[in-house]
Coordinates of C-alpha atoms in Angstrom, one line a residue:
M1 CA -0.1 0.0 0.0
S2 CA 2.9 2.6 1.0
A3 CA 4.8 2.0 -2.3
E4 CA 1.8 2.7 -4.3
Y5 CA 1.0 5.9 -1.9
F6 CA 4.3 7.3 -2.6
Q7 CA 4.6 6.6 -6.0
R8 CA 1.1 8.6 -6.4
L9 CA 3.0 11.7 -4.8
I10 CA 5.9 11.3 -6.9
R11 CA 3.5 11.2 -10.0
C12 CA 1.6 14.2 -8.9
L13 CA 5.0 16.1 -8.5
D14 CA 5.9 15.1 -12.0
H15 CA 2.5 16.6 -13.1
E16 CA 3.2 19.5 -11.3
G17 CA 6.6 20.5 -12.7
A18 CA 5.4 20.0 -16.3
E19 CA 2.7 22.2 -15.7
E20 CA 4.8 24.8 -14.2
A21 CA 6.8 24.6 -17.3
R22 CA 4.1 24.9 -19.6
E23 CA 2.7 27.9 -17.6
V24 CA 6.2 29.7 -18.2
V25 CA 6.1 29.3 -22.0
R26 CA 2.3 30.1 -22.1
R27 CA 3.2 33.5 -20.2
R28 CA 6.1 34.3 -22.5
Q29 CA 4.1 33.5 -25.7
Q30 CA 0.9 35.1 -25.0
A31 CA 2.2 38.4 -23.4
T32 CA 4.8 40.8 -24.5
G33 CA 6.0 44.1 -23.5
A34 CA 3.8 45.9 -20.8
A35 CA 1.3 42.9 -21.0
A36 CA 3.8 40.7 -20.0
E37 CA 5.2 42.9 -17.3
R38 CA 1.3 43.6 -15.9
S39 CA 1.3 40.0 -14.8
G40 CA 3.7 40.6 -12.2
T41 CA 6.0 37.9 -12.7
T42 CA 8.1 39.4 -15.6
L43 CA 10.5 42.7 -15.8
L44 CA 11.8 43.3 -19.3
G45 CA 14.2 45.7 -21.0
L46 CA 16.7 45.8 -18.2
A47 CA 20.2 46.7 -18.4
I48 CA 23.1 45.9 -15.7
R49 CA 23.7 48.9 -13.4
D50 CA 25.9 47.3 -11.2
E51 CA 27.8 44.0 -10.1
V52 CA 29.4 43.2 -6.6
G53 CA 30.8 40.1 -4.9
G54 CA 27.8 38.9 -3.0
F55 CA 27.0 36.4 -0.2
G56 CA 28.8 33.1 0.0
G57 CA 30.9 33.9 -3.3
R58 CA 27.8 34.7 -5.5
V59 CA 27.6 37.9 -7.8
A60 CA 25.0 40.5 -6.6
V61 CA 24.0 42.1 -10.0
T62 CA 21.7 45.3 -10.1
F63 CA 19.3 45.9 -12.9
G64 CA 17.3 48.8 -13.7
K65 CA 15.5 50.0 -17.0
R66 CA 17.5 51.0 -19.9
D67 CA 16.2 54.6 -19.6
R68 CA 17.3 55.7 -15.9
R69 CA 14.2 57.9 -15.7
V70 CA 11.7 55.0 -15.9
D71 CA 11.0 53.2 -12.6
L72 CA 10.1 49.5 -12.6
P73 CA 6.6 48.5 -12.6
W74 CA 4.9 46.5 -9.9
S75 CA 5.6 42.9 -9.8
R76 CA 5.9 40.1 -7.5
L77 CA 9.4 39.8 -7.6
G78 CA 10.7 40.6 -4.1
A79 CA 13.3 39.8 -1.9
G80 CA 13.9 35.7 -1.7
T81 CA 12.2 35.1 -5.3
P82 CA 13.6 32.5 -7.2
V83 CA 14.1 33.8 -10.6
I84 CA 15.8 33.3 -14.2
V85 CA 17.9 35.9 -16.0
C86 CA 17.9 35.7 -19.6
E87 CA 19.4 38.0 -22.5
E88 CA 16.8 39.6 -24.8
N89 CA 16.7 38.7 -28.5
V90 CA 18.9 35.6 -27.9
N91 CA 18.0 32.1 -28.8
D92 CA 19.6 30.6 -25.6
P93 CA 16.7 30.1 -23.3
T94 CA 18.9 28.7 -20.4
G95 CA 19.7 32.0 -18.8
W96 CA 21.2 32.4 -15.3
R97 CA 19.3 31.3 -12.2
G98 CA 19.3 33.4 -9.1
V99 CA 17.4 35.0 -6.3
V100 CA 16.2 38.5 -5.7
T101 CA 17.9 40.0 -2.8
D102 CA 16.8 43.7 -2.9
R103 CA 14.4 45.9 -4.8
D104 CA 13.5 49.7 -4.9
R105 CA 11.4 51.7 -7.1
S106 CA 13.9 51.9 -10.0
T107 CA 16.4 48.6 -9.6
I108 CA 16.1 45.1 -8.7
T109 CA 19.1 43.4 -7.4
I110 CA 19.8 39.6 -8.0
A111 CA 22.4 36.9 -6.4
L112 CA 23.9 34.9 -9.3
L113 CA 26.2 32.1 -9.3
E114 CA 28.1 33.9 -12.0
S115 CA 27.8 37.3 -13.8
P116 CA 25.9 37.3 -17.1
E117 CA 28.0 37.6 -20.1
S118 CA 27.0 38.8 -23.6
T119 CA 28.8 39.3 -27.0
N120 CA 26.5 42.3 -27.9
D121 CA 27.6 45.7 -27.0
R122 CA 24.4 47.0 -25.3
P123 CA 22.5 43.9 -24.1
T124 CA 19.1 44.1 -22.3
Y125 CA 17.7 41.4 -19.9
C126 CA 14.5 39.9 -18.8
V127 CA 13.9 38.7 -15.5
D128 CA 11.0 35.8 -14.9
V129 CA 9.9 34.0 -11.8
S130 CA 11.4 30.4 -12.1
S131 CA 10.7 27.2 -10.6
D132 CA 13.1 25.5 -8.2
E133 CA 14.2 22.2 -9.7
V134 CA 16.6 21.4 -6.9
A135 CA 13.5 21.3 -4.5
R136 CA 11.4 19.3 -6.6
Q137 CA 14.4 16.8 -6.7
R138 CA 14.6 16.9 -2.9
Q139 CA 10.9 16.2 -2.6
R140 CA 11.0 13.0 -5.0
D141 CA 14.3 12.0 -2.8
A142 CA 12.7 12.3 0.1
L143 CA 9.6 10.3 -1.0
R144 CA 11.7 7.2 -2.2
K145 CA 13.4 7.0 1.0
A146 CA 10.4 7.2 2.9
S147 CA 8.8 4.5 0.5
A148 CA 11.8 2.3 1.0
A149 CA 11.9 2.5 5.0
E150 CA 11.2 -0.9 6.4
R151 CA 12.6 -0.4 9.7
G152 CA 13.8 2.1 12.2
R153 CA 12.2 5.4 13.3
L154 CA 11.3 6.6 9.8
A155 CA 9.2 3.2 9.2
V156 CA 7.3 3.7 12.5
L157 CA 6.4 7.1 11.7
K158 CA 5.5 6.2 8.0
R159 CA 3.1 3.7 9.4
R160 CA 1.4 6.0 11.8
L161 CA 1.1 8.8 9.4
L162 CA -0.3 6.8 6.8
G163 CA -2.9 5.1 9.1
E164 CA -1.5 1.4 9.6
E165 CA -1.0 2.2 13.0
P166 CA -2.5 4.7 15.6
P167 CA -0.2 7.4 17.2
V168 CA 1.1 6.9 20.4
F169 CA 0.8 9.5 23.4
S170 CA 2.9 9.4 26.5
E171 CA 1.8 10.2 30.0
R172 CA 1.6 14.1 30.3
R173 CA 4.3 15.8 32.4
I174 CA 4.1 18.9 34.2
W175 CA 5.5 22.0 32.5
V176 CA 5.4 25.7 33.4
P177 CA 4.8 28.2 30.5
L178 CA 7.6 30.5 29.7
T179 CA 5.3 33.1 28.3
L180 CA 1.6 34.1 28.9
L181 CA -0.6 31.5 27.2
D182 CA -4.5 31.3 27.0
S183 CA -6.0 27.9 28.3
S184 CA -6.4 26.5 24.2
Q185 CA -2.7 27.4 23.6
C186 CA -1.4 25.5 26.9
A187 CA -3.9 22.4 25.9
A188 CA -1.9 22.5 22.5
V189 CA 1.7 22.7 23.7
D190 CA 0.8 20.2 26.4
L191 CA -0.7 17.5 23.5
A192 CA 2.4 18.3 21.2
L193 CA 4.8 17.4 24.3
S194 CA 3.0 14.3 25.0
A195 CA 2.7 13.2 21.3
E196 CA 5.4 10.4 20.4
D197 CA 4.7 10.6 16.6
V198 CA 2.5 13.4 15.5
A199 CA 0.3 16.2 16.7
I200 CA -1.5 19.2 15.4
I201 CA -1.7 22.8 16.4
H202 CA -4.8 23.9 14.4
G203 CA -4.7 27.8 14.4
P204 CA -7.6 29.8 13.2
P205 CA -6.9 33.5 12.1
G206 CA -5.8 35.6 14.8
T207 CA -5.4 33.0 17.6
G208 CA -1.6 33.2 18.4
K209 CA -0.4 30.2 16.5
T210 CA 3.1 31.4 16.2
T211 CA 3.0 32.1 20.0
T212 CA 2.0 28.6 20.7
V213 CA 4.7 27.2 18.4
V214 CA 7.4 29.3 19.7
E215 CA 6.4 28.1 23.1
L216 CA 6.2 24.6 22.3
I217 CA 10.0 24.7 20.9
R218 CA 11.3 26.4 23.6
Q219 CA 9.9 23.7 26.1
A220 CA 11.3 21.0 24.1
I221 CA 14.7 22.7 24.2
R222 CA 14.2 23.1 28.1
R223 CA 13.9 19.2 27.9
G224 CA 17.4 18.9 26.2
E225 CA 15.7 18.1 22.8
K226 CA 17.3 19.1 19.4
V227 CA 14.4 21.1 17.2
L228 CA 14.1 21.4 13.6
A229 CA 11.9 24.5 12.9
C230 CA 10.7 24.5 9.3
A231 CA 7.8 26.3 7.1
P232 CA 7.0 26.4 3.3
S233 CA 8.0 30.0 2.8
N234 CA 10.6 32.0 3.8
L235 CA 8.8 34.6 5.7
A236 CA 7.1 31.9 8.0
V237 CA 10.7 30.7 8.9
D238 CA 11.8 34.1 9.4
N239 CA 8.8 34.9 12.1
L240 CA 9.8 31.7 14.2
L241 CA 13.5 32.7 14.0
E242 CA 12.8 36.2 15.3
R243 CA 10.8 35.1 17.9
L244 CA 13.2 32.6 19.1
L245 CA 16.0 34.7 18.7
A246 CA 14.0 37.7 21.1
F247 CA 13.8 35.0 23.6
G248 CA 17.7 34.3 23.6
E249 CA 17.5 30.9 22.1
R250 CA 20.5 29.6 20.2
A251 CA 18.7 29.6 16.7
L252 CA 20.4 29.2 13.5
R253 CA 19.0 29.7 9.9
I254 CA 19.8 27.5 7.0
G255 CA 19.2 28.9 3.4
H256 CA 20.2 31.6 1.1
P257 CA 21.0 34.8 2.8
A258 CA 19.2 36.7 0.1
R259 CA 15.9 35.2 1.2
V260 CA 16.1 35.9 4.6
M261 CA 14.9 39.5 6.1
P262 CA 17.8 42.0 6.2
A263 CA 17.6 42.1 10.1
L264 CA 18.1 38.3 10.4
R265 CA 20.8 37.6 7.8
E266 CA 23.6 37.6 10.5
Q267 CA 22.0 34.5 12.0
T268 CA 22.3 32.5 8.7
L269 CA 24.8 29.8 8.4
D270 CA 26.3 31.5 5.3
I271 CA 27.1 34.5 6.8
L272 CA 28.3 32.9 10.3
V273 CA 30.7 30.8 8.3
E274 CA 32.0 33.7 6.1
S275 CA 32.5 36.2 8.6
H276 CA 34.4 33.9 11.0
P277 CA 37.9 34.6 11.8
S278 CA 38.8 30.8 10.8
L279 CA 37.4 31.0 7.5
K280 CA 39.7 33.8 6.6
L281 CA 42.7 31.6 7.0
A282 CA 41.1 29.0 4.9
R283 CA 40.4 31.3 2.1
E284 CA 44.2 32.3 2.5
W285 CA 45.0 28.8 2.2
T286 CA 42.8 28.1 -1.1
K287 CA 44.2 31.3 -2.9
E288 CA 47.7 30.2 -1.8
A289 CA 47.0 26.7 -3.5
F290 CA 45.9 28.5 -6.7
A291 CA 49.0 30.1 -6.8
L292 CA 50.9 26.8 -6.4
R293 CA 49.0 25.2 -9.1
R294 CA 49.5 28.2 -11.7
Q295 CA 53.5 27.9 -10.7
A296 CA 53.3 24.2 -11.2
G297 CA 51.6 24.9 -14.8
R298 CA 53.8 27.8 -15.8
Y299 CA 56.3 27.4 -18.9
V300 CA 59.8 28.2 -17.9
R301 CA 63.1 28.0 -20.1
T302 CA 65.3 25.7 -18.1
A303 CA 64.0 22.1 -17.2
P304 CA 62.6 22.1 -13.5
V305 CA 64.0 20.0 -10.6
A306 CA 62.9 16.4 -11.2
G307 CA 59.7 16.3 -9.0
A308 CA 59.2 20.1 -8.4
R309 CA 56.0 20.2 -10.4
R310 CA 54.5 17.2 -8.6
D311 CA 55.4 18.6 -5.3
L312 CA 53.7 21.6 -6.0
R313 CA 50.6 20.2 -7.0
A314 CA 50.8 17.9 -4.0
E315 CA 51.3 20.9 -1.6
A316 CA 48.2 22.9 -3.5
R317 CA 46.2 19.6 -2.8
K318 CA 47.0 19.5 0.6
L319 CA 46.4 23.4 1.3
L320 CA 42.9 22.6 -0.4
D321 CA 42.2 19.7 1.7
D322 CA 43.0 21.5 5.0
A323 CA 41.0 24.6 3.7
R324 CA 37.9 22.1 3.3
Q325 CA 38.0 20.5 6.5
M326 CA 38.5 23.8 8.3
E327 CA 35.3 24.9 6.8
T328 CA 33.5 21.6 7.1
G329 CA 34.6 21.9 10.7
L330 CA 33.3 25.3 11.1
V331 CA 30.0 24.5 9.6
N332 CA 29.6 21.3 11.9
H333 CA 30.7 23.6 15.1
L334 CA 28.0 26.1 14.4
L335 CA 25.2 23.5 13.5
D336 CA 26.1 21.5 16.9
S337 CA 26.1 24.6 18.8
A338 CA 22.4 25.6 17.9
T339 CA 19.7 24.4 19.9
V340 CA 17.0 24.6 17.0
I341 CA 17.8 25.0 13.4
C342 CA 15.2 27.2 11.2
A343 CA 14.8 26.3 7.3
T344 CA 12.2 26.2 4.8
L345 CA 11.2 22.7 4.0
T346 CA 12.5 22.5 0.8
G347 CA 15.9 24.7 1.7
L348 CA 16.9 21.3 4.0
N349 CA 20.3 20.5 2.3
D350 CA 21.9 17.0 2.9
D351 CA 25.3 18.4 2.0
I352 CA 25.1 20.7 5.1
L353 CA 23.1 19.0 7.8
G354 CA 24.6 15.5 6.8
D355 CA 23.1 12.6 8.9
R356 CA 21.8 14.9 11.7
Q357 CA 18.5 13.6 13.4
F358 CA 16.1 15.7 15.4
D359 CA 14.0 14.9 18.6
L360 CA 11.4 17.2 17.1
V361 CA 10.4 18.4 13.7
V362 CA 7.9 21.5 13.8
I363 CA 6.3 22.7 10.5
D364 CA 4.4 25.7 10.6
E365 CA 1.9 26.7 8.0
A366 CA 1.7 23.1 7.5
A367 CA -1.7 23.3 5.7
Q368 CA -0.3 25.5 2.9
S369 CA 2.4 23.1 2.0
T370 CA 2.1 20.0 -0.3
E371 CA 2.8 16.6 1.3
P372 CA 5.9 16.0 -0.4
T373 CA 7.7 18.7 1.1
C374 CA 6.8 17.6 4.4
W375 CA 8.7 14.3 3.9
I376 CA 12.0 16.3 3.6
P377 CA 12.2 17.2 7.3
L378 CA 10.3 13.8 8.2
L379 CA 13.3 11.9 7.2
R380 CA 15.3 13.4 10.1
S381 CA 12.5 13.3 12.7
R382 CA 11.7 11.3 15.8
R383 CA 8.3 13.0 16.2
L384 CA 6.5 15.6 14.3
V385 CA 4.3 18.7 15.1
L386 CA 2.2 20.3 12.3
A387 CA 0.7 23.7 12.9
G388 CA -1.8 25.7 10.4
D389 CA -5.2 26.1 9.3
H390 CA -6.8 23.6 7.0
C391 CA -9.9 26.2 7.0
Q392 CA -7.6 28.6 4.9
L393 CA -6.1 28.3 1.3
P394 CA -4.5 24.9 0.5
P395 CA -1.4 24.5 -1.1
T396 CA -1.2 26.1 -4.7
V397 CA -1.6 23.1 -7.3
L398 CA -1.5 24.2 -11.0
S399 CA -1.8 20.8 -12.8
Q400 CA -5.4 19.6 -13.1
D401 CA -4.1 15.8 -13.5
A402 CA -2.2 16.5 -9.7
R403 CA -5.5 17.6 -8.4
R404 CA -7.3 15.0 -9.5
E405 CA -5.3 12.7 -7.5
G406 CA -5.7 14.8 -4.3
F407 CA -2.2 16.8 -4.5
H408 CA -3.9 19.9 -3.0
T409 CA -4.9 18.2 0.1
S410 CA -1.9 18.7 2.5
L411 CA -0.7 16.0 5.3
M412 CA -2.1 18.2 8.1
E413 CA -5.8 18.0 6.3
K414 CA -5.5 14.5 5.9
L415 CA -4.5 13.9 9.5
V416 CA -7.3 15.9 10.8
A417 CA -9.8 14.0 8.6
R418 CA -8.4 10.6 9.6
L419 CA -7.7 11.3 13.3
G420 CA -9.5 14.5 14.2
A421 CA -9.1 15.5 18.1
T422 CA -7.0 12.2 18.6
V423 CA -4.0 14.4 17.6
S424 CA -5.3 17.9 17.2
Q425 CA -5.9 20.8 19.4
R426 CA -7.8 24.2 18.1
L427 CA -6.8 27.4 19.5
T428 CA -10.0 29.4 20.2
T429 CA -9.2 32.8 21.7
Q430 CA -8.4 35.3 18.9
Y431 CA -6.5 38.4 19.4
R432 CA -7.0 40.3 16.1
M433 CA -10.6 41.0 15.1
H434 CA -13.7 42.8 16.2
E435 CA -16.2 40.2 17.3
Q436 CA -18.3 41.2 14.7
I437 CA -15.5 40.5 11.9
M438 CA -14.8 37.2 13.3
R439 CA -18.3 35.9 14.1
F440 CA -19.1 34.5 10.5
S441 CA -16.1 32.8 10.1
S442 CA -16.3 31.2 13.7
D443 CA -19.8 30.0 12.8
E444 CA -18.9 28.8 9.2
F445 CA -15.8 27.2 9.5
Y446 CA -14.7 26.6 13.4
E447 CA -18.2 25.3 14.9
S448 CA -18.4 28.7 16.5
S449 CA -15.6 28.2 18.8
L450 CA -13.7 31.1 18.5
I451 CA -13.8 34.0 21.5
A452 CA -12.7 37.3 20.7
A453 CA -10.0 38.6 23.4
E454 CA -11.3 41.4 25.7
S455 CA -8.6 43.7 24.3
V456 CA -9.9 43.3 20.7
R457 CA -13.6 42.4 21.1
E458 CA -14.8 45.9 20.5
H459 CA -11.9 48.0 19.2
L460 CA -12.8 50.3 16.5
L461 CA -11.0 52.5 13.8
A462 CA -12.5 55.6 16.1
D463 CA -10.4 54.4 19.0
L464 CA -6.9 54.7 17.3
P465 CA -5.1 58.4 17.6
E466 CA -6.1 61.1 15.2
M467 CA -9.1 59.5 13.9
I468 CA -12.2 61.5 13.0
A469 CA -15.1 60.1 15.0
S470 CA -18.0 59.1 12.0
P471 CA -20.1 56.4 11.2
L472 CA -17.3 54.8 9.0
T473 CA -15.0 54.7 12.0
E474 CA -17.6 54.0 14.4
C475 CA -18.6 50.7 13.2
A476 CA -16.5 47.3 12.4
V477 CA -18.3 45.5 9.3
R478 CA -20.0 47.1 6.3
F479 CA -21.4 45.4 3.2
F480 CA -22.2 47.5 0.1
D481 CA -24.3 45.7 -2.7
T482 CA -23.6 46.4 -6.4
A483 CA -26.7 44.7 -7.7
G484 CA -28.4 46.8 -10.3
S485 CA -25.7 49.6 -10.3
G486 CA -24.4 48.5 -13.7
C487 CA -21.0 47.1 -12.2
E488 CA -20.6 44.0 -14.2
E489 CA -17.7 41.7 -14.6
Q490 CA -15.7 41.6 -17.6
S491 CA -12.4 39.5 -18.9
E492 CA -9.2 41.3 -18.8
A493 CA -8.2 42.3 -22.4
G494 CA -5.7 39.8 -23.5
G495 CA -5.9 37.7 -20.4
S496 CA -8.3 34.9 -18.4
S497 CA -8.9 36.7 -15.3
L498 CA -11.8 39.0 -14.6
Q499 CA -12.3 42.6 -13.6
N500 CA -15.2 44.8 -12.5
Q501 CA -14.6 48.6 -13.5
G502 CA -17.6 49.6 -11.7
E503 CA -17.1 48.0 -8.4
A504 CA -13.4 49.1 -8.8
D505 CA -14.3 52.8 -8.5
Y506 CA -16.3 52.5 -5.6
V507 CA -13.7 50.6 -3.8
A508 CA -11.5 53.4 -4.7
R509 CA -13.9 55.8 -3.3
Q510 CA -14.2 54.0 0.0
V511 CA -10.6 54.0 0.3
A512 CA -10.4 57.6 -0.3
E513 CA -13.0 58.2 2.4
L514 CA -10.8 56.2 4.9
L515 CA -7.9 57.9 4.2
A516 CA -9.9 61.2 4.8
A517 CA -11.1 60.0 8.2
G518 CA -7.4 59.7 9.2
V519 CA -6.5 56.0 8.6
K520 CA -2.7 55.5 7.7
P521 CA -2.2 54.4 3.9
T522 CA 0.0 51.5 5.4
E523 CA -2.8 50.6 7.8
I524 CA -5.3 50.0 4.7
A525 CA -5.2 47.2 2.2
V526 CA -7.6 46.4 -0.8
I527 CA -7.9 42.4 -1.7
T528 CA -9.8 40.6 -4.3
P529 CA -9.9 37.1 -5.5
Y530 CA -8.9 38.0 -9.1
A531 CA -5.5 39.4 -10.6
A532 CA -7.0 41.5 -13.2
Q533 CA -9.3 43.1 -10.6
A534 CA -6.0 43.5 -8.4
R535 CA -4.2 45.3 -11.2
L536 CA -7.1 47.5 -12.0
L537 CA -7.4 48.7 -8.4
R538 CA -3.5 49.1 -8.2
D539 CA -3.8 51.7 -11.3
L540 CA -6.7 53.5 -9.2
I541 CA -5.4 53.7 -5.7
A542 CA -1.7 52.5 -5.6
S543 CA -0.4 56.2 -5.8
Q544 CA -2.1 56.7 -2.4
G545 CA 0.2 54.2 -0.8
V546 CA -2.5 51.6 0.3
E547 CA -1.6 47.9 -0.6
V548 CA -3.5 46.2 -3.0
D549 CA -3.2 42.6 -3.6
T550 CA -4.9 39.1 -4.4
V551 CA -6.3 37.4 -1.2
D552 CA -3.7 34.5 -2.1
G553 CA -1.1 37.3 -1.9
F554 CA -2.5 38.3 1.5
Q555 CA -2.6 35.1 3.5
G556 CA -1.2 35.4 6.6
R557 CA -1.3 39.1 6.8
E558 CA -3.6 41.7 8.7
K559 CA -4.3 45.6 8.4
E560 CA -6.6 47.9 10.5
A561 CA -8.9 48.3 7.8
I562 CA -9.5 45.8 4.6
V563 CA -11.8 46.6 1.7
I564 CA -12.7 43.1 -0.2
S565 CA -13.8 43.4 -3.9
L566 CA -15.5 40.0 -4.9
V567 CA -15.8 41.1 -8.5
R568 CA -18.6 38.5 -9.7
S569 CA -21.4 39.9 -11.3
N570 CA -23.4 38.2 -14.1
S571 CA -26.7 37.2 -15.2
K572 CA -25.9 33.3 -14.8
G573 CA -25.2 33.7 -11.0
E574 CA -21.9 31.9 -11.5
V575 CA -19.4 32.6 -8.7
G576 CA -16.2 30.7 -10.3
F577 CA -13.3 29.9 -8.0
L578 CA -15.1 31.6 -5.2
A579 CA -16.6 28.6 -4.9
D580 CA -13.5 27.7 -2.8
T581 CA -14.8 29.4 0.5
R582 CA -11.7 28.8 2.0
R583 CA -10.3 31.9 -0.1
T584 CA -13.0 33.9 1.6
N585 CA -12.5 32.8 4.9
V586 CA -8.9 34.2 4.4
A587 CA -10.2 37.5 3.0
L588 CA -12.7 37.9 5.8
T589 CA -10.2 37.6 8.5
R590 CA -7.3 40.1 7.6
A591 CA -9.1 43.1 9.2
R592 CA -8.3 44.0 12.7
R593 CA -11.1 47.1 12.9
K594 CA -12.7 47.5 9.7
L595 CA -14.1 45.2 7.0
I596 CA -15.8 46.4 4.1
V597 CA -17.0 44.1 1.5
F598 CA -18.3 45.0 -2.0
G599 CA -20.4 42.3 -4.1
D600 CA -23.3 41.7 -6.0
S601 CA -26.1 40.1 -4.1
S602 CA -27.7 38.9 -7.2
T603 CA -24.9 36.8 -7.9
L604 CA -23.5 35.9 -4.8
A605 CA -26.9 34.5 -3.5
N606 CA -26.9 31.6 -5.9
H607 CA -24.1 29.8 -3.7
E608 CA -25.4 28.5 -0.5
F609 CA -22.2 30.0 1.5
Y610 CA -22.5 33.7 0.1
L611 CA -26.4 33.6 0.7
R612 CA -25.6 32.9 4.4
L613 CA -22.9 35.7 4.6
L614 CA -25.7 37.9 2.9
D615 CA -28.2 36.8 5.9
Y616 CA -25.3 37.4 8.4
F617 CA -24.7 41.0 6.8
E618 CA -28.6 41.4 7.1
R619 CA -28.9 40.4 10.7
E620 CA -26.0 42.6 11.8
D621 CA -27.5 45.7 10.2
V622 CA -24.3 46.3 8.2
Y623 CA -26.1 45.5 4.6
G624 CA -26.2 48.7 2.4
T625 CA -25.9 49.5 -1.3
V626 CA -23.4 51.4 -3.5
W627 CA -26.2 54.0 -4.1
E628 CA -25.5 55.1 -0.4
L629 CA -22.2 56.2 -1.6
G630 CA -23.5 58.8 -3.9
A631 CA -23.6 59.0 -7.7
E632 CA -20.6 58.8 -9.8

């Protein structure tokens, strides 16, 4: 049974890899120039502005538009994004793979293994988001090793995670919280500490999941355990690292420094190794070794002493061996000195970690990760704790073939479905949202179990300093119905995504009112399920400094005020991928003090979930129409 299980996962990985490759080709074929850049995944017409030595022997290359007066357009190419740099108008598609290290209005800096070379006098380059084939290969390797395991701890974990044996829990031991925790957080840590195999911390929005995970890690360290803390994204790993360092834990970050927040880069293995005094001596030995090699190969007029060249090469080899041993010893010392190692799931490198095993592996945001990535750290785990929320967005899967085989269902979601409360503890006190913002999601997704903490239960925009008191700032939720107003959805020109110009105009006006009431631009976000609507809204209001993004791009984030544009408005009553209501759950739970939703009730009411949402707005007396906002 298990062999076929892992073969199916490998097959899904291959489907997904093939689909990602086809998507890149489609993107390049269908969109050129400004249209390609509007996708947010491509930058064109770039020239090299600067080149300097980068992290770990890499080259940091800064690109900008050929015309220095032109700023770069908006894009998703932020620090840590894997990219491929290609020379434009050249048939060679291989390019140079790298990672974005920095970005400002006019330039983007990318860490590459080597500098781009061109035979042209004035070459221009394009930068595109790249798939990570190294990460995919690590997943395949992990699945094959797990499939082949017949004895040892990995084999036991495999049987219990796949449902062939029940998970085991030890007798609960007394422990004292190191920080202030609520009762559900204490229960989650208690369950995780007693788990012999697997436990799940289910953290609905705003319930302090990261606080709970950090407490668990610190308790495990106090018990003398070695911990590996992972997450699917660099940002989630950095959040854990930052919290652990703040508490004085000996935490070490593995991964490309460019993908780590600048304030935390000094805690990465690369930087610690590069800045260590011992490595300077190793670099001198390496430099000397190369000089000896050149000397041994140099032509001279007189014949050298017999064996002299051989001796020079032998000495060079010894210097290089000594340098490598010193670097390896330094890496091992740093890894062994840390009590917790932090890394992305696919950033775990066997060449660095060797055969190290960990008493506890924690995977944060586990519901956002496809299952194969979880098996990479599982190879090194004695026991596993998954933390996340399967009621929010699942892993992103492009391939329909992979989706049909269930690839979009995370390991966490599978375990919750099969074992439920046996291995899972839900956090129930939320510390983000006004109670009225929270209640619908609590009722719909969490069996009405969430309780708003006293500190946030009734907080409003009007409570913030320098805020103008008005109906806008003195209530928490507002829905504006666009039905009958002429706000209709349309397909974006040259694309497959949808937009709604009329609704976007109303959203922009509501944002202007929030700003006029005293809300800081940095505390307002506009989110929408559709990329085309996000692009349209960005054109309308981005100059005001307000963040605009898709729901998917805003998961895990929060702002004081959130404005949602649902877009769908059609005579057929079709809601499209809004039918994945977990996406809407994310959207509805990003706001702290003010949630404003725009949508067409005549379209939304054709879906049971949205009919219940509309009923909720009616019951809470927050339903209104765009006619209340005045004529255009």
